[in-house]
Structures are given as structure tokens and as C-alpha cells.
Tab-separated table of C-alpha atoms (C1' of nucleotides) in Angstrom:
chain	number	residue	atom	x	y	z
A	1	MET	CA	110.884	104.088	73.757
A	2	LYS	CA	111.653	105.689	76.732
A	3	VAL	CA	108.580	105.130	79.683
A	4	ALA	CA	109.451	106.932	83.019
A	5	THR	CA	107.970	107.482	86.298
A	6	TYR	CA	108.419	110.599	88.322
A	7	ASN	CA	107.260	111.973	91.271
A	8	VAL	CA	107.196	115.046	91.447
A	9	ASN	CA	105.798	116.473	95.450
A	10	GLY	CA	103.475	119.007	93.523
A	11	VAL	CA	102.765	119.787	89.796
A	12	ASN	CA	102.562	123.081	89.706
A	13	GLY	CA	105.882	124.367	92.335
A	14	ARG	CA	107.192	121.472	90.887
A	15	LEU	CA	106.935	123.062	86.694
A	16	PRO	CA	110.130	124.585	85.621
A	17	VAL	CA	111.698	121.355	87.560
A	18	LEU	CA	109.856	119.527	85.162
A	19	LEU	CA	109.953	121.155	82.238
A	20	ARG	CA	113.563	120.677	81.849
A	21	TRP	CA	113.083	117.389	83.025
A	22	LEU	CA	111.187	116.843	80.036
A	23	ASP	CA	113.561	119.358	77.712
A	24	GLU	CA	116.929	117.229	78.974
A	25	ALA	CA	115.126	113.564	79.331
A	26	GLU	CA	113.194	113.484	76.227
A	27	PRO	CA	110.804	109.908	78.107
A	28	ASP	CA	108.820	109.396	75.139
A	29	ILE	CA	105.742	108.150	77.688
A	30	VAL	CA	105.233	109.533	81.818
A	31	CYS	CA	103.359	108.942	84.664
A	32	LEU	CA	103.366	111.175	86.993
A	33	GLN	CA	102.669	111.359	91.383
A	34	GLU	CA	101.918	113.462	93.743
A	35	LEU	CA	100.634	116.423	91.669
A	36	LYS	CA	98.792	118.304	94.475
A	37	SER	CA	96.478	120.016	92.703
A	38	PRO	CA	92.948	120.401	91.961
A	39	ASP	CA	91.921	119.135	87.873
A	40	GLU	CA	91.687	122.424	87.468
A	41	ARG	CA	95.050	123.479	87.888
A	42	PHE	CA	97.270	120.788	86.037
A	43	PRO	CA	99.763	123.000	83.374
A	44	ILE	CA	97.916	121.628	80.502
A	45	GLU	CA	99.313	124.168	78.602
A	46	ALA	CA	103.143	124.315	79.558
A	47	ILE	CA	103.608	120.925	79.399
A	48	ARG	CA	101.385	120.323	75.608
A	49	GLU	CA	103.906	123.294	74.667
A	50	ALA	CA	106.599	120.966	76.316
A	51	GLY	CA	104.934	118.710	73.419
A	52	TYR	CA	103.145	116.127	75.730
A	53	ASP	CA	99.248	114.945	75.558
A	54	ALA	CA	98.310	114.583	78.821
A	55	ILE	CA	95.820	112.948	81.063
A	56	TRP	CA	95.419	113.238	84.910
A	57	HIS	CA	93.246	112.723	87.458
A	58	GLY	CA	94.033	114.953	89.802
A	59	GLN	CA	92.731	115.952	93.599
A	60	LYS	CA	92.676	119.493	95.781
A	61	SER	CA	96.724	118.707	98.556
A	62	TRP	CA	97.759	116.034	97.974
A	63	ASN	CA	97.996	112.356	96.275
A	64	GLY	CA	97.130	112.821	92.459
A	65	VAL	CA	98.352	111.193	89.418
A	66	ALA	CA	99.219	111.332	85.451
A	67	ILE	CA	100.353	110.238	82.405
A	68	LEU	CA	101.633	112.489	79.832
A	69	SER	CA	102.693	111.128	76.144
A	70	ARG	CA	104.076	113.086	72.790
A	71	VAL	CA	104.464	109.252	70.643
A	72	GLY	CA	100.513	108.893	70.559
A	73	GLU	CA	97.307	108.917	71.756
A	74	ILE	CA	96.391	108.498	75.712
A	75	HIS	CA	93.360	106.297	75.594
A	76	GLU	CA	91.883	106.243	78.739
A	77	THR	CA	91.108	103.020	80.475
A	78	ARG	CA	90.477	103.335	84.060
A	79	ARG	CA	91.216	106.315	87.063
A	80	GLY	CA	90.938	104.422	90.498
A	81	LEU	CA	91.232	100.692	91.424
A	82	PRO	CA	88.480	98.287	91.801
A	83	GLY	CA	87.028	97.878	95.024
A	84	ASP	CA	86.709	99.977	97.357
A	85	PRO	CA	83.741	103.310	95.350
A	86	ASP	CA	84.674	105.382	99.155
A	87	ASP	CA	88.185	105.796	97.992
A	88	SER	CA	87.842	109.182	97.616
A	89	HIS	CA	92.761	108.904	96.910
A	90	SER	CA	93.620	110.146	93.885
A	91	ARG	CA	96.223	107.540	92.663
A	92	TYR	CA	95.194	105.096	90.302
A	93	ILE	CA	95.602	105.966	86.306
A	94	GLU	CA	95.920	103.255	83.048
A	95	ALA	CA	95.476	103.785	79.511
A	96	ALA	CA	96.741	102.564	75.955
A	97	VAL	CA	99.194	103.741	74.265
A	98	ARG	CA	101.017	102.839	70.643
A	99	GLY	CA	99.615	99.417	71.839
A	100	ILE	CA	101.018	99.410	75.606
A	101	ILE	CA	98.600	99.352	79.294
A	102	VAL	CA	100.389	102.194	80.795
A	103	GLY	CA	99.326	102.169	84.904
A	104	GLY	CA	100.430	105.362	86.649
A	105	LEU	CA	100.094	104.434	90.324
A	106	TYR	CA	100.503	106.255	93.745
A	107	LEU	CA	100.347	103.398	96.185
A	108	PRO	CA	100.089	105.173	100.000
A	109	ASN	CA	102.713	106.369	103.293
A	110	GLY	CA	100.963	103.623	105.580
A	111	ASN	CA	103.176	105.921	108.346
A	112	PRO	CA	102.453	105.209	110.580
A	113	ARG	CA	102.758	101.824	111.792
A	114	PRO	CA	100.360	100.864	112.933
A	115	GLY	CA	97.614	102.393	112.262
A	116	PRO	CA	94.432	103.169	110.040
A	117	LYS	CA	96.741	104.797	107.867
A	118	PHE	CA	98.791	101.972	107.166
A	119	ASP	CA	95.648	98.888	107.708
A	120	TYR	CA	94.421	101.850	104.045
A	121	LYS	CA	97.886	101.086	102.392
A	122	LEU	CA	97.818	97.185	102.488
A	123	ARG	CA	93.516	97.145	101.788
A	124	TRP	CA	95.183	99.178	98.326
A	125	PHE	CA	97.874	97.529	98.095
A	126	ASP	CA	95.789	94.604	98.062
A	127	ARG	CA	93.182	96.206	95.333
A	128	LEU	CA	96.515	96.727	93.396
A	129	ILE	CA	96.865	92.844	93.518
A	130	ALA	CA	93.793	92.139	92.228
A	131	HIS	CA	94.250	94.300	89.253
A	132	ALA	CA	97.095	93.563	88.340
A	133	GLY	CA	96.495	89.733	88.167
A	134	GLU	CA	93.613	90.698	85.734
A	135	LEU	CA	95.890	92.546	83.214
A	136	ILE	CA	98.254	90.566	83.336
A	137	GLY	CA	95.715	87.173	82.506
A	138	THR	CA	94.831	89.775	79.663
A	139	GLY	CA	98.587	88.717	78.207
A	140	LEU	CA	99.135	92.143	76.618
A	141	PRO	CA	101.797	94.195	76.646
A	142	ILE	CA	101.662	96.215	80.320
A	143	ILE	CA	103.651	98.741	82.521
A	144	LEU	CA	103.225	99.347	86.280
A	145	ALA	CA	105.297	101.999	86.903
A	146	GLY	CA	104.894	104.806	89.956
A	147	ASP	CA	106.110	105.714	93.646
A	148	PHE	CA	104.665	102.104	95.116
A	149	ASN	CA	106.450	103.033	98.213
A	150	VAL	CA	108.094	100.083	99.917
A	151	MET	CA	111.174	99.478	99.558
A	152	PRO	CA	111.513	95.650	98.530
A	153	THR	CA	115.032	94.465	99.552
A	154	GLU	CA	117.597	95.509	102.146
A	155	ARG	CA	119.091	96.466	98.870
A	156	ASP	CA	117.050	99.359	97.987
A	157	VAL	CA	117.417	101.241	101.965
A	158	TYR	CA	120.399	102.839	103.169
A	159	LYS	CA	120.014	101.231	107.041
A	160	PRO	CA	117.704	98.364	106.731
A	161	GLU	CA	117.636	98.300	109.832
A	162	ARG	CA	116.763	101.479	110.820
A	163	TRP	CA	113.201	101.483	108.731
A	164	LEU	CA	112.115	97.828	110.064
A	165	ASP	CA	109.004	99.526	111.950
A	166	ASP	CA	108.888	101.602	108.514
A	167	ALA	CA	105.724	100.986	106.775
A	168	LEU	CA	107.759	101.291	102.689
A	169	PHE	CA	109.961	98.205	104.399
A	170	ALA	CA	107.439	96.516	107.614
A	171	PRO	CA	106.876	92.432	106.611
A	172	GLU	CA	103.642	92.714	105.831
A	173	VAL	CA	104.099	94.839	103.296
A	174	ARG	CA	107.416	93.832	101.388
A	175	ALA	CA	105.321	90.630	100.897
A	176	ALA	CA	102.527	91.959	99.194
A	177	TYR	CA	104.507	93.313	96.851
A	178	PHE	CA	106.568	90.009	96.089
A	179	ARG	CA	102.805	88.260	95.558
A	180	LEU	CA	103.011	90.930	93.103
A	181	LEU	CA	105.716	90.248	91.568
A	182	ASP	CA	104.947	86.029	91.970
A	183	GLN	CA	101.798	87.267	89.284
A	184	GLY	CA	104.799	87.895	86.426
A	185	TRP	CA	106.342	91.313	86.953
A	186	THR	CA	110.078	91.727	86.627
A	187	ASP	CA	111.205	95.030	88.516
A	188	ALA	CA	113.185	96.841	85.166
A	189	LEU	CA	114.983	98.148	86.813
A	190	ARG	CA	116.240	95.485	89.962
A	191	ALA	CA	116.849	92.859	86.496
A	192	LEU	CA	118.791	94.696	84.579
A	193	HIS	CA	120.197	95.563	88.419
A	194	PRO	CA	120.718	93.097	90.248
A	195	ASP	CA	123.345	94.264	92.225
A	196	GLU	CA	123.921	97.021	92.144
A	197	THR	CA	122.863	100.116	94.919
A	198	ILE	CA	119.818	102.189	93.198
A	199	TYR	CA	117.877	104.902	94.640
A	200	THR	CA	114.446	106.752	93.662
A	201	PHE	CA	113.837	109.221	96.713
A	202	TRP	CA	116.435	110.988	98.939
A	203	ASP	CA	114.033	112.495	102.103
A	204	TYR	CA	114.743	116.829	102.391
A	205	PHE	CA	115.970	116.353	106.510
A	206	ARG	CA	119.501	115.963	106.628
A	207	ASN	CA	121.278	116.255	103.523
A	208	ALA	CA	120.157	112.958	102.930
A	209	TYR	CA	121.025	113.050	99.053
A	210	ALA	CA	124.974	114.939	99.630
A	211	ARG	CA	125.043	111.200	101.809
A	212	ASN	CA	123.184	109.214	99.158
A	213	ALA	CA	121.288	108.337	102.147
A	214	GLY	CA	118.570	106.468	100.150
A	215	LEU	CA	114.751	104.693	99.231
A	216	ARG	CA	114.940	102.613	95.380
A	217	ILE	CA	110.789	103.318	96.133
A	218	ASP	CA	109.443	104.741	92.941
A	219	HIS	CA	109.424	100.718	90.283
A	220	LEU	CA	108.253	100.288	86.739
A	221	LEU	CA	107.062	96.530	86.390
A	222	LEU	CA	106.623	95.017	83.196
A	223	SER	CA	104.026	92.122	82.152
A	224	PRO	CA	105.635	88.819	80.748
A	225	ALA	CA	104.760	89.828	77.162
A	226	LEU	CA	107.523	93.240	78.133
A	227	ALA	CA	109.893	91.642	79.403
A	228	GLY	CA	111.556	90.869	76.291
A	229	ARG	CA	111.666	93.900	74.702
A	230	LEU	CA	113.349	96.045	78.278
A	231	ARG	CA	116.490	96.647	76.608
A	232	SER	CA	118.218	100.064	79.870
A	233	ALA	CA	117.209	101.124	82.150
A	234	GLY	CA	118.157	103.646	85.345
A	235	VAL	CA	117.793	106.676	88.230
A	236	ASP	CA	118.128	110.129	86.795
A	237	ALA	CA	119.605	111.049	90.074
A	238	HIS	CA	120.985	113.827	89.428
A	239	VAL	CA	117.748	115.711	88.985
A	240	ARG	CA	117.603	115.284	92.848
A	241	GLY	CA	119.792	117.739	93.081
A	242	TRP	CA	118.088	120.902	91.169
A	243	GLU	CA	117.080	124.163	92.699
A	244	LYS	CA	113.341	123.948	94.134
A	245	THR	CA	113.740	119.794	92.570
A	246	SER	CA	110.907	117.116	94.364
A	247	ASP	CA	112.345	114.319	96.649
A	248	HIS	CA	111.649	112.131	94.402
A	249	ALA	CA	114.206	111.894	90.389
A	250	PRO	CA	113.247	110.064	87.427
A	251	VAL	CA	113.427	106.545	87.333
A	252	TRP	CA	113.223	105.426	83.456
A	253	ILE	CA	112.699	102.328	80.680
A	254	GLU	CA	113.633	102.036	77.030
A	255	LEU	CA	111.709	99.618	76.033
A	256	SER	CA	112.641	98.142	71.983
A	257	ASP	CA	110.582	98.254	68.791
A	258	ARG	CA	107.505	96.459	68.912
A	259	PRO	CA	108.463	92.641	67.120
A	260	SER	CA	107.535	92.783	64.174
A	261	ARG	CA	104.718	90.216	63.697
A	262	ARG	CA	106.447	87.143	61.814
A	263	ARG	CA	105.952	86.900	58.981
A	264	LYS	CA	103.307	83.159	58.026
A	265	ALA	CA	105.550	80.533	56.636
A	266	LYS	CA	103.437	80.005	52.672
A	267	GLU	CA	102.482	77.243	53.125
A	268	PRO	CA	103.158	74.528	50.596
A	269	ALA	CA	100.829	74.757	47.814
B	1	DA	C1'	111.073	110.991	121.002
B	2	DT	C1'	110.949	114.434	118.263
B	3	DG	C1'	113.438	117.346	114.693
B	4	DC	C1'	115.554	117.953	110.808
B	5	DC	C1'	113.325	119.564	104.850
B	6	DT	C1'	109.093	121.328	101.842
B	7	DA	C1'	104.848	121.590	99.536
B	8	DA	C1'	99.325	122.708	99.918
B	9	DT	C1'	96.588	126.122	102.262
B	10	DG	C1'	96.132	130.538	103.038
B	11	DC	C1'	98.567	134.153	105.681
B	12	DA	C1'	99.118	131.059	110.651
B	13	DA	C1'	100.083	127.002	111.944
B	14	DT	C1'	98.341	122.920	110.056
B	15	DT	C1'	98.475	118.451	107.934
B	16	DA	C1'	101.076	115.411	105.429
B	17	DG	C1'	104.826	113.042	103.109
B	18	DA	C1'	109.379	109.050	103.702
DNA sequence: ATGCCTAATGCAATTAGA
């Protein structure tokens, strides 16, 4: 099974690119971020025609997350993170699909730092860590996928020294990311490619894609019950070179089939 | 420190992105 995450940066403006990529990559489950669309303008008909069912949590102009599936019913388990009833941003949606819990997230950018937006990012991260702790405690197979707006290490940014004061690379944000991982999550891309330069975002500015001046900020995290099923992982970086494309590229993993339940040995009579 | 580019809103210029 192939599971992907893609920050589309406007699901309506990006619809031709999204459909082209779905057709080419054939992912089974997809988490989308930055829909930038109110719920009633989500392009569900075009997505159904492409063979996918979907659930989504939109919002006018900003944010917005969705989960697509072509392999089975999407049983929504949550929209919005617990811990702050006043949080109006659409940044989290969660569902059970084919026996896997999929949490699709769009973590706040947090710039400028310091400031209220950075404080919001840290608070949102704390709420994510709390919820992720509850999830991983169930022992279920779980994927947390999305735009985390964090480069975890120096390897994940083309010029680390220029990003030290940025909300995407600040020490307290990276520390939060590793507090999350320390619960037992596997960073799928890094686990399979420990030494590679891997980017998932290239700024529209300064010809960043052509210079490969990128960042790795879109991640797929696997709970222990799933980590053993990880077979391959990658970034569809070429999509970033398409016309009218997002500033992010799709990121994906392949999971082996659910391990068949071990047959109980016959008890001696 | 700011612009560089892009989307959404809504029709100019602002906000936000990262």
C-alpha cells in the first residue's frame, strides 16, 4: 500500500497538478494540506472521478487538510486537535482506513520568531505531542503525515546556518520534533535513507528548485506497529518542476501488506 | 532589512506562506 502526503498550496488552483500526480503516482491514501478552500468549494467531484473518496476540513483562504483513499472507506475519527477549543485553524484530520489510523496535519509555520505566531506553533506542537502520545499508546498501526514545518536536522536544509533563527529550524521547534519521535515514531524517509539529501519544499523565490535550495519539512511518521511494514519511501521531486505547481512536492511510502495473522499452533490433544 | 514568487480575496493591495 502506498501512502502519500502533499501540501498542494491551494487545492482548487492546483487541481490539474493534483489530478496529474494522482494519475501518475497512484497512491492509495493521500493526506493533503493547505487546501485554501472553504468546505463547500472542495473539488470532491473531480477527486471522485479520479477514483478517490475523501474527507476534508477546509477554511476560507488559509490552511485546510484532507484525506483521500482509493482502497476503502474513510472512517473519520477526529477533526481538529484536542486541547484548545478556541483554535479556529483547520490543521488536523484523522481517519481509520484499511485498519490504519491516518492523522493528516499541517503544523503552523510560526514565523516571525519571536512573536505570537511562533508561540502558537509551539502550543500546537505540544497539543500534537499530547495527542500522538494517546494514539501511540493504543498500539494500533498509525501514520502521522503532513507538513510539519520543521527541518529536523542540518541535513534537511540546504544552508543550515541561514535558518537558525527561523521558526522552521529554531532549536525549540526541532526539540519538539524529537520529543515527538521519542514516543516511538519512525521518520520513514530518514529511516530508509539516513545519509541522503532529501528535500520536499523549494521556495518559489530565487530559482530555488533549479538550485536545489530546498528543505525537508513534509514527513511521514510510523507507529511501532507499522514500522516493520515499511518497504520504500521517496519524494516525487519532479512534480515541483511542473507548470503551476505547488512549492512542495509529494512525499510517499510503500507499506507491505498487513502481516497475516499467525496461525495458532494446534494444541496437543 | 527587504525583495525575490505565488495563492486567495476580489479587482488594488494586503495577508500569508517558509
